[in-house]
Coordinates of C-alpha atoms in Angstrom, one line a residue:
M80 CA -22.0 -37.8 -1.6
L81 CA -20.9 -37.4 2.0
A82 CA -22.3 -40.8 3.0
R83 CA -20.5 -42.4 0.0
Q84 CA -17.2 -40.8 1.0
R85 CA -17.5 -42.2 4.5
G86 CA -18.5 -45.6 3.4
W87 CA -22.0 -45.2 5.0
T88 CA -24.1 -46.1 2.0
R89 CA -25.7 -49.1 3.8
W90 CA -28.5 -48.3 6.2
E91 CA -27.1 -50.6 8.9
V92 CA -23.8 -48.8 8.9
F93 CA -25.3 -45.3 8.7
S94 CA -27.6 -46.0 11.6
I95 CA -24.7 -46.9 13.9
H96 CA -23.0 -43.5 13.3
F97 CA -26.4 -41.7 13.5
D98 CA -27.3 -43.2 16.8
K99 CA -23.9 -42.4 18.3
A100 CA -24.2 -38.8 17.2
A101 CA -27.7 -38.7 18.6
S102 CA -26.6 -40.1 22.0
D103 CA -23.8 -37.5 22.2
L104 CA -26.3 -34.7 21.6
V105 CA -28.7 -36.1 24.2
R106 CA -25.9 -36.2 26.8
E107 CA -25.1 -32.5 26.0
N108 CA -28.7 -31.4 25.7
G109 CA -31.3 -33.4 27.6
L110 CA -34.2 -31.6 25.8
L111 CA -33.5 -33.3 22.5
K112 CA -35.3 -36.5 21.7
P113 CA -34.1 -37.6 18.3
T114 CA -35.3 -41.0 17.0
G115 CA -33.5 -43.4 14.7
V116 CA -33.7 -43.2 10.9
A117 CA -35.9 -45.7 9.1
R118 CA -34.5 -47.6 6.2
R119 CA -37.0 -46.1 3.8
T120 CA -36.2 -42.6 5.0
F121 CA -32.5 -43.2 4.6
D122 CA -33.0 -44.6 1.1
R123 CA -34.9 -41.5 0.1
W124 CA -32.2 -39.2 1.5
V125 CA -29.3 -40.8 -0.4
S126 CA -31.3 -41.2 -3.6
G127 CA -30.7 -37.4 -4.2
E128 CA -34.4 -37.0 -5.1
W129 CA -35.7 -36.1 -1.6
H130 CA -36.6 -32.4 -1.1
G131 CA -37.1 -30.5 2.1
T132 CA -35.5 -30.8 5.6
P133 CA -36.0 -33.4 8.3
R134 CA -37.5 -32.7 11.7
P135 CA -35.5 -30.2 13.9
D136 CA -34.1 -32.9 16.3
T137 CA -33.0 -35.1 13.3
S138 CA -31.5 -32.1 11.6
L139 CA -29.3 -31.3 14.6
V140 CA -28.0 -34.9 14.6
L141 CA -27.2 -34.8 10.8
E142 CA -25.4 -31.5 11.3
R143 CA -23.4 -33.1 14.1
L144 CA -22.7 -36.1 12.0
F145 CA -21.5 -34.3 8.8
G146 CA -20.4 -30.9 10.0
V147 CA -22.5 -29.2 7.3
P148 CA -25.7 -27.1 7.8
V149 CA -28.8 -29.2 7.1
R150 CA -30.0 -26.8 4.5
E151 CA -26.8 -27.7 2.5
L152 CA -27.2 -31.4 3.1
F153 CA -30.3 -31.6 1.0
R154 CA -29.2 -29.4 -1.9
A155 CA -27.2 -30.4 -4.9
A156 CA -23.6 -31.5 -3.8
P157 CA -21.1 -28.7 -4.6
E158 CA -18.5 -29.4 -7.3
V159 CA -15.8 -29.5 -4.5
L160 CA -17.4 -32.7 -3.2
R161 CA -18.1 -34.3 -6.6
A162 CA -14.4 -34.0 -7.5
S163 CA -13.4 -36.2 -4.6
A164 CA -13.7 -39.9 -5.1
A165 CA -12.5 -41.1 -1.7
P166 CA -13.1 -40.1 1.9
L167 CA -11.4 -36.9 3.1
P168 CA -11.2 -35.5 6.6
R169 CA -14.3 -33.7 7.6
A170 CA -12.4 -30.5 8.4
H171 CA -10.9 -30.4 4.9
L172 CA -14.3 -30.9 3.3
Q173 CA -15.9 -28.3 5.4
A174 CA -13.1 -25.8 4.8
A175 CA -13.3 -26.3 1.1
Q176 CA -17.0 -25.8 1.0
T177 CA -16.7 -22.7 3.1
I178 CA -14.1 -21.2 0.9
D179 CA -16.1 -21.7 -2.3
A180 CA -19.3 -20.5 -0.7
R181 CA -17.8 -17.4 0.7
W182 CA -15.8 -16.2 -2.4
A183 CA -17.5 -16.4 -5.8
T184 CA -14.1 -16.3 -7.7
S185 CA -12.9 -19.4 -5.8
R186 CA -13.1 -23.0 -7.1
L187 CA -11.3 -25.4 -4.8
S188 CA -11.4 -28.9 -6.3
L189 CA -10.4 -31.7 -3.9
T190 CA -8.8 -35.0 -5.0
A191 CA -8.6 -38.2 -2.9
D192 CA -5.9 -38.1 -0.3
S193 CA -4.8 -41.6 -1.4
S194 CA -4.4 -40.6 -5.1
G195 CA -1.0 -39.0 -4.7
S196 CA -2.0 -35.8 -6.5
W197 CA -2.7 -32.4 -5.0
H198 CA -5.8 -30.3 -4.7
T199 CA -6.4 -27.4 -7.1
W200 CA -7.5 -23.9 -6.2
E201 CA -8.7 -21.9 -9.1
L202 CA -9.0 -18.2 -8.8
E203 CA -11.2 -16.6 -11.4
G204 CA -10.9 -13.1 -12.7
R205 CA -13.8 -10.7 -12.9
R206 CA -12.8 -7.6 -14.9
V207 CA -9.0 -7.6 -15.5
F208 CA -7.6 -10.9 -14.4
D209 CA -7.4 -13.8 -16.7
G210 CA -7.7 -16.4 -13.9
T211 CA -5.1 -18.7 -12.5
S212 CA -4.7 -21.7 -10.2
L213 CA -2.6 -22.9 -7.2
A214 CA -1.7 -26.3 -6.1
V215 CA -3.0 -26.9 -2.5
H216 CA -2.0 -29.2 0.3
F217 CA -4.5 -29.6 3.1
Q218 CA -3.2 -30.5 6.5
G219 CA -4.7 -30.3 10.0
G220 CA -2.9 -28.1 12.5
D221 CA -1.9 -28.7 16.1
Y222 CA -2.5 -25.9 18.7
R223 CA 0.2 -26.0 21.4
N224 CA 1.1 -23.4 24.0
G225 CA -0.9 -20.7 22.2
V226 CA 0.8 -21.4 18.8
L227 CA -0.6 -23.2 15.8
H228 CA 1.9 -25.8 14.5
L229 CA 2.1 -27.6 11.1
S230 CA 3.7 -31.0 11.5
V231 CA 6.5 -31.7 9.0
T232 CA 5.7 -35.0 7.1
D233 CA 7.0 -36.7 4.0
R234 CA 3.7 -35.8 2.3
L235 CA 4.3 -32.1 3.1
R236 CA 7.9 -32.3 1.8
Q237 CA 6.7 -33.9 -1.4
F238 CA 4.2 -31.1 -1.9
L239 CA 6.8 -28.3 -1.3
R240 CA 9.6 -29.8 -3.4
P241 CA 8.3 -28.5 -6.9
V242 CA 8.9 -24.8 -7.6
R243 CA 5.3 -24.3 -8.8
R244 CA 3.1 -21.8 -7.1
G245 CA 1.3 -23.5 -4.2
A246 CA -0.3 -22.9 -0.8
V247 CA -0.6 -25.0 2.4
L248 CA -4.0 -24.7 4.0
T249 CA -4.0 -25.7 7.6
T250 CA -7.3 -26.4 9.4
L251 CA -8.2 -26.1 13.0
D252 CA -11.4 -26.7 14.9
D253 CA -12.2 -23.8 17.2
A254 CA -14.0 -24.0 20.5
D255 CA -17.4 -23.4 18.8
G256 CA -16.8 -26.4 16.5
R257 CA -16.2 -24.1 13.5
V258 CA -13.3 -25.0 11.2
R259 CA -10.8 -22.2 10.8
T260 CA -8.4 -22.2 7.8
Y261 CA -4.9 -20.7 7.7
V262 CA -2.8 -20.2 4.6
L263 CA 1.0 -20.5 4.2
D264 CA 2.7 -19.7 0.9
A265 CA 4.5 -22.8 -0.4
R266 CA 7.7 -20.9 -1.0
T267 CA 7.7 -19.5 2.5
A268 CA 7.0 -22.9 3.9
R269 CA 9.9 -24.4 1.9
G270 CA 12.3 -22.0 3.5
L271 CA 11.1 -22.9 7.0
L272 CA 11.4 -26.7 6.5
P273 CA 13.7 -28.3 9.2
A274 CA 16.1 -31.0 8.3
E275 CA 14.2 -33.8 10.0
N276 CA 10.6 -35.0 10.0
G277 CA 8.7 -35.0 13.2
S278 CA 9.2 -31.3 14.0
S279 CA 6.8 -28.5 13.0
I280 CA 6.4 -25.1 11.3
P281 CA 4.7 -22.4 13.2
V282 CA 1.7 -20.7 11.6
D283 CA 0.7 -17.3 12.8
Q284 CA -2.9 -16.5 13.6
V285 CA -2.7 -13.5 11.2
Q286 CA -2.5 -16.0 8.4
E287 CA -6.1 -16.9 8.8
L288 CA -8.0 -17.0 5.5
D289 CA -10.5 -14.2 5.5
D290 CA -11.6 -11.4 3.1
L291 CA -8.2 -9.6 3.5
T292 CA -5.9 -12.6 3.0
Y293 CA -8.1 -14.1 0.3
G294 CA -8.2 -10.7 -1.6
L295 CA -4.4 -10.5 -1.5
I296 CA -4.0 -14.1 -2.7
W297 CA -6.5 -13.6 -5.5
A298 CA -4.8 -10.3 -6.6
I299 CA -1.1 -11.4 -6.3
A300 CA -1.6 -14.8 -7.9
N301 CA -3.5 -13.4 -10.8
A302 CA -1.2 -10.5 -11.4
D303 CA 2.0 -12.5 -10.9
D304 CA 1.0 -15.4 -13.2
G305 CA -0.2 -13.1 -15.9
L306 CA 3.0 -11.1 -16.0
L307 CA 5.2 -14.2 -15.8
A308 CA 3.3 -15.6 -18.8
D309 CA 4.0 -12.4 -20.7
D310 CA 7.5 -11.6 -19.4
H311 CA 9.3 -12.1 -22.8
L312 CA 6.6 -10.3 -24.8
L313 CA 6.7 -7.3 -22.5
E314 CA 10.5 -7.1 -22.6
C315 CA 10.5 -7.2 -26.4
Q316 CA 8.2 -4.2 -26.5
Q317 CA 10.3 -1.7 -24.6
D318 CA 11.9 -0.1 -27.6
A319 CA 8.5 0.3 -29.3
L320 CA 7.1 1.9 -26.1
S321 CA 9.9 4.5 -26.1
S322 CA 9.1 5.4 -29.7
F323 CA 5.4 5.9 -28.9
L324 CA 6.4 8.3 -26.1
K325 CA 7.9 10.7 -28.6
L326 CA 4.5 11.1 -30.3
P327 CA 2.1 13.9 -29.2
S328 CA -0.7 11.4 -28.9
S329 CA -1.1 7.7 -29.4
A330 CA -3.7 4.9 -29.0
L331 CA -2.7 1.3 -29.3
S332 CA -5.0 -1.7 -29.9
K333 CA -4.7 -4.7 -27.6
S334 CA -4.2 -6.9 -30.7
W335 CA -0.9 -5.2 -31.4
V336 CA 0.9 -7.8 -29.3
P337 CA -0.7 -11.1 -30.2
G338 CA -1.0 -13.6 -27.3
L339 CA -0.7 -10.9 -24.6
T340 CA -2.8 -11.8 -21.5
A341 CA -5.4 -9.3 -20.1
V342 CA -3.1 -8.7 -17.1
G343 CA -0.1 -8.1 -19.4
A344 CA -2.1 -5.6 -21.5
S345 CA -3.2 -3.7 -18.4
W346 CA 0.3 -3.6 -17.1
M347 CA 1.6 -2.3 -20.4
G348 CA -1.1 0.4 -20.5
S349 CA -0.4 1.4 -17.0
Y350 CA 3.4 1.4 -17.6
F351 CA 3.1 3.5 -20.7
C352 CA 0.7 6.0 -19.2
A353 CA 2.9 6.5 -16.1
R354 CA 5.9 7.3 -18.4
H355 CA 3.7 9.5 -20.7
I356 CA 2.6 11.6 -17.7
S357 CA 6.0 11.8 -16.1
A358 CA 7.7 12.9 -19.3
R359 CA 5.2 15.7 -19.9
L360 CA 5.2 17.0 -16.3
T361 CA 9.0 17.5 -16.4
G362 CA 9.8 21.2 -16.5
T363 CA 6.2 22.4 -15.8
S364 CA 5.2 24.7 -13.0
G365 CA 2.1 24.6 -10.9
L366 CA 0.5 21.9 -8.8
P367 CA -1.1 19.2 -11.0
L368 CA -4.6 17.8 -10.3
Y369 CA -4.9 14.1 -10.9
W370 CA -8.1 12.3 -12.0
T371 CA -8.0 8.5 -12.0
R372 CA -10.5 6.0 -13.5
E373 CA -10.2 3.0 -11.2
Q374 CA -13.5 2.0 -9.6
F375 CA -12.9 -1.6 -8.5
G376 CA -10.2 -3.3 -6.5
E377 CA -9.2 -5.5 -9.5
E378 CA -8.5 -2.3 -11.5
A379 CA -6.6 -0.7 -8.6
V380 CA -4.3 -3.6 -7.8
G381 CA -1.5 -2.0 -9.9
W382 CA -1.0 0.7 -7.3
L383 CA -0.4 -1.9 -4.6
L384 CA 1.9 -4.2 -6.7
Y385 CA 3.5 -2.7 -9.8
T386 CA 7.0 -1.4 -9.2
H387 CA 6.6 1.4 -11.8
K388 CA 3.5 2.6 -10.0
H389 CA 5.4 2.8 -6.8
A390 CA 8.1 4.9 -8.4
Y391 CA 5.4 7.1 -10.1
L392 CA 3.7 7.6 -6.7
R393 CA 7.0 8.6 -5.0
R394 CA 7.6 11.2 -7.8
T395 CA 4.1 12.6 -7.2
E396 CA 4.7 12.8 -3.4
K397 CA 7.6 15.2 -4.0
L398 CA 5.2 17.7 -5.5
S399 CA 3.1 17.9 -2.3
S400 CA 3.7 20.3 0.5
S401 CA 1.9 20.8 3.8
A402 CA 0.4 24.1 2.5
E403 CA -0.6 22.8 -0.9
P404 CA -1.0 19.0 -1.2
V405 CA -1.4 17.1 -4.4
T406 CA -5.0 15.8 -4.9
R407 CA -6.2 12.8 -6.8
T408 CA -9.9 12.3 -7.6
F409 CA -11.6 8.9 -8.0
C410 CA -15.1 8.4 -9.3
I411 CA -16.6 5.4 -7.4
P412 CA -20.4 5.3 -7.8
E413 CA -22.5 3.5 -5.3
A414 CA -23.3 1.0 -8.1
A415 CA -19.7 0.0 -8.3
V416 CA -19.5 -0.5 -4.5
S417 CA -22.6 -2.7 -4.6
D418 CA -21.1 -4.7 -7.5
S419 CA -17.9 -5.4 -5.6
Q420 CA -17.3 -8.2 -3.1
P421 CA -15.8 -7.3 0.3
Y422 CA -12.3 -8.5 -0.7
E423 CA -12.4 -6.3 -3.8
R424 CA -13.4 -3.3 -1.8
L425 CA -10.5 -4.0 0.6
L426 CA -8.1 -3.8 -2.3
L427 CA -9.5 -0.5 -3.5
F428 CA -9.4 0.9 0.0
L429 CA -5.7 -0.1 0.4
A430 CA -4.8 1.5 -3.0
I431 CA -6.4 4.8 -1.9
A432 CA -4.7 4.5 1.6
L433 CA -1.4 4.0 -0.2
M434 CA -1.8 7.4 -1.8
E435 CA -2.7 9.1 1.5
M436 CA 0.4 7.5 3.0
H437 CA 2.4 9.2 0.3
H438 CA 0.8 12.6 1.1
V439 CA -1.7 12.6 -1.8
T440 CA -5.1 13.9 -0.7
V441 CA -7.8 11.7 -2.2
R442 CA -11.3 12.7 -3.2
V443 CA -14.0 10.2 -4.0
C444 CA -16.9 11.4 -6.2
S445 CA -20.0 9.2 -6.2
E446 CA -21.8 10.6 -9.2
Q447 CA -22.2 8.0 -12.0
E448 CA -22.0 10.7 -14.7
F449 CA -18.3 11.1 -14.2
S450 CA -17.5 7.4 -14.8
A451 CA -16.8 8.0 -18.5
V452 CA -14.2 10.6 -17.9
D453 CA -10.7 9.5 -19.0
G454 CA -7.8 9.6 -16.6
F455 CA -6.0 12.9 -16.8
V456 CA -3.6 15.2 -15.1
L457 CA -4.4 18.9 -15.2
I458 CA -2.0 21.7 -14.7
P459 CA -4.4 24.6 -14.4
R460 CA -4.3 27.1 -17.3
Q461 CA -1.3 25.3 -18.8
Q462 CA -2.0 21.8 -20.1
A463 CA -4.0 18.7 -19.6
I464 CA -2.3 15.3 -20.0
V465 CA -4.8 12.6 -20.9
A466 CA -3.6 9.0 -20.2
N467 CA -6.1 6.2 -19.9
W468 CA -6.0 2.4 -19.9
V469 CA -8.7 1.4 -17.5
R470 CA -12.0 0.0 -18.9
S471 CA -10.8 0.8 -22.4
E472 CA -11.1 -1.1 -25.7
E473 CA -7.5 0.0 -26.4
M474 CA -4.3 -0.8 -24.5
W475 CA -4.0 2.9 -23.8
H476 CA -5.0 6.3 -25.1
A477 CA -2.6 9.2 -24.4
S478 CA -2.5 12.8 -25.5
T479 CA -1.8 16.3 -24.4
T480 CA -3.8 19.5 -24.9
T481 CA -3.2 23.2 -24.3
S482 CA -6.6 24.3 -25.7
R483 CA -8.2 26.8 -23.4
P484 CA -11.8 25.4 -23.8
Q485 CA -10.6 21.9 -23.1
L486 CA -8.6 23.1 -20.0
R487 CA -11.7 24.9 -18.7
S488 CA -13.7 21.7 -19.3
Y489 CA -11.2 19.6 -17.3
A490 CA -11.1 22.2 -14.5
D491 CA -14.9 22.2 -14.3
T492 CA -14.9 18.4 -14.1
V493 CA -12.5 18.5 -11.1
E494 CA -14.5 21.3 -9.4
Q495 CA -17.9 19.7 -9.9
A496 CA -16.7 16.3 -8.7
S497 CA -15.2 17.8 -5.5
A498 CA -18.7 19.0 -4.6
Y499 CA -19.7 15.4 -4.4
D500 CA -16.7 14.2 -2.4
V501 CA -18.1 11.5 -0.1
I502 CA -14.9 11.2 2.0
A503 CA -14.1 14.9 2.6
G504 CA -12.1 15.3 5.8
R505 CA -9.3 17.4 7.3
T506 CA -6.8 14.6 7.8
P507 CA -6.0 11.2 6.2
L508 CA -7.6 9.5 9.3
H509 CA -10.9 11.3 8.7
R510 CA -10.8 10.6 5.0
L511 CA -10.0 7.0 5.3
Q512 CA -12.6 6.4 8.0
A513 CA -15.2 8.0 5.7
L514 CA -13.9 5.8 2.8
A515 CA -14.2 2.6 4.9
A516 CA -17.8 3.6 5.7
Y517 CA -18.6 4.3 2.1
L518 CA -17.1 0.9 1.0
R519 CA -19.0 -0.9 3.8
L520 CA -15.9 -2.0 5.6
D521 CA -15.6 -2.5 9.4
W522 CA -13.0 0.1 10.5
A523 CA -12.1 -1.6 13.8
W524 CA -11.6 -5.0 12.1
L525 CA -9.8 -3.5 9.1
T526 CA -7.2 -1.6 11.2
R527 CA -6.6 -4.6 13.5
R528 CA -6.1 -7.0 10.6
C529 CA -3.9 -4.6 8.6
R530 CA -1.7 -3.9 11.6
A531 CA -1.1 -7.6 12.3
L532 CA -0.5 -8.6 8.6
G533 CA 1.7 -5.6 8.1
E534 CA 3.9 -6.7 10.9
Q535 CA 4.0 -10.3 9.6
G536 CA 4.4 -9.4 6.0
V537 CA 2.3 -10.4 3.0
C538 CA 4.9 -12.9 1.8
S539 CA 4.0 -15.3 4.6
V540 CA 0.6 -15.7 2.8
I541 CA 1.7 -15.4 -0.8
Q542 CA 4.9 -14.3 -2.6
P543 CA 5.1 -12.7 -6.1
R544 CA 7.8 -14.0 -8.4
S545 CA 7.7 -11.5 -11.3
R546 CA 10.4 -8.9 -11.4
L547 CA 7.7 -6.3 -12.2
L548 CA 5.9 -6.8 -8.8
S549 CA 6.8 -5.9 -5.2
T550 CA 5.0 -6.2 -1.9
E551 CA 7.1 -3.6 -0.2
E552 CA 4.6 -0.8 -0.6
L553 CA 1.8 -3.2 0.2
D554 CA 3.4 -4.2 3.5
A555 CA 4.0 -0.5 4.2
V556 CA 0.4 0.5 3.6
L557 CA -1.0 -2.3 5.8
A558 CA 1.2 -1.1 8.6
Y559 CA 0.1 2.5 7.9
V560 CA -3.6 1.6 8.1
G561 CA -3.0 -0.4 11.2
S562 CA -1.3 2.6 12.9
L563 CA -4.4 4.7 12.4
S564 CA -6.3 2.6 15.0
A565 CA -4.2 4.4 17.7
E566 CA -5.1 7.9 16.5

């Protein structure tokens, strides 16, 4: 496929390029002694039926020639290459292959540069998200005076003109010959466009595509597009939600609102449960104990993005004091950690860090047996407010109980889970360091990246458009985590 894209399907043409790459390697490393490629060998390679790998010296030349590891050259061509009918720059192909290989929820389909259409970046959901896609424009970057620049061209202007969601991916070869990819939100880029072509847009190093920026793009694009698709449906249900709040208990099927996306259903469940809890805490005395059901980053994204979650968290913060802080317990078994990709674990970490930033002490129980416990808020010896929407067949289940046996059962659950707290610590720093270790995240890298992205702002990478989302708290928690590196 790579040979076809470059127009090297004739042995005579391929040999010219192979011999040049071999000569370049010999000049750099005199120990190499690669030989030319026989016509029969070449025919077997491009037939797609040859298995194995060539001799080591020949493999080095092929890697130099195509910019792809030799073990990949002799496997089935990825879909990202099959979708491209015409030659594309090597850096773009290599970046696309790397993105799809690194993140299982990514599908980046390239179209020919000469076709006039744009590339498509599909972002699949795993547990909550429906999946969505972005239009993508690939363009090489120019590194000048320590700053990466994106040249303003007619092609770039054409891509940025539509108001659809999109991303500009800028590629740059580093000193080691590795292609680095940087991402710029199309809406942000549109606002930076100068009046004339020939100038450039600066791209900050913090916008490099890695587990943190990919995770945020994946989460925001999916949550935003799902809520935008449901905006009218969600608005029409506000009166009905208010009537359900008056009931002592309620459980609503997801089929109650036909056509609602999975993201819309999760938002509605989260929104109702937040209102249900807040209404029943009004006028009570005593410090509530919170139990939450989120185990995966995809489930915890609401804390980072939903505006009603932010207001709910600020109300919770007012209940805390230095002598008696509010606590919230998560059940995150090791199996859930193992079943999560690094970018998902980063999202979960940031959601918990957001609570610590708002003076909520977080406990993390690792025992699998507590996974089935519904979300609840316990006011000891007074009442337990059950409110759950996570991993549920229903949109939500909400109720309140004052039964003494049930109150004792909830209290025992909190007490037993606290005995298995895997992030116990005296300060937020100690707890979050332990959490990072439990989630298998590199603390030094994490705090450095969060600090840089918090200063720059998430909107440089991707912007939400729904009125129900905000990145204000997300930027704040990134800066907060970044500040912990100095403690």
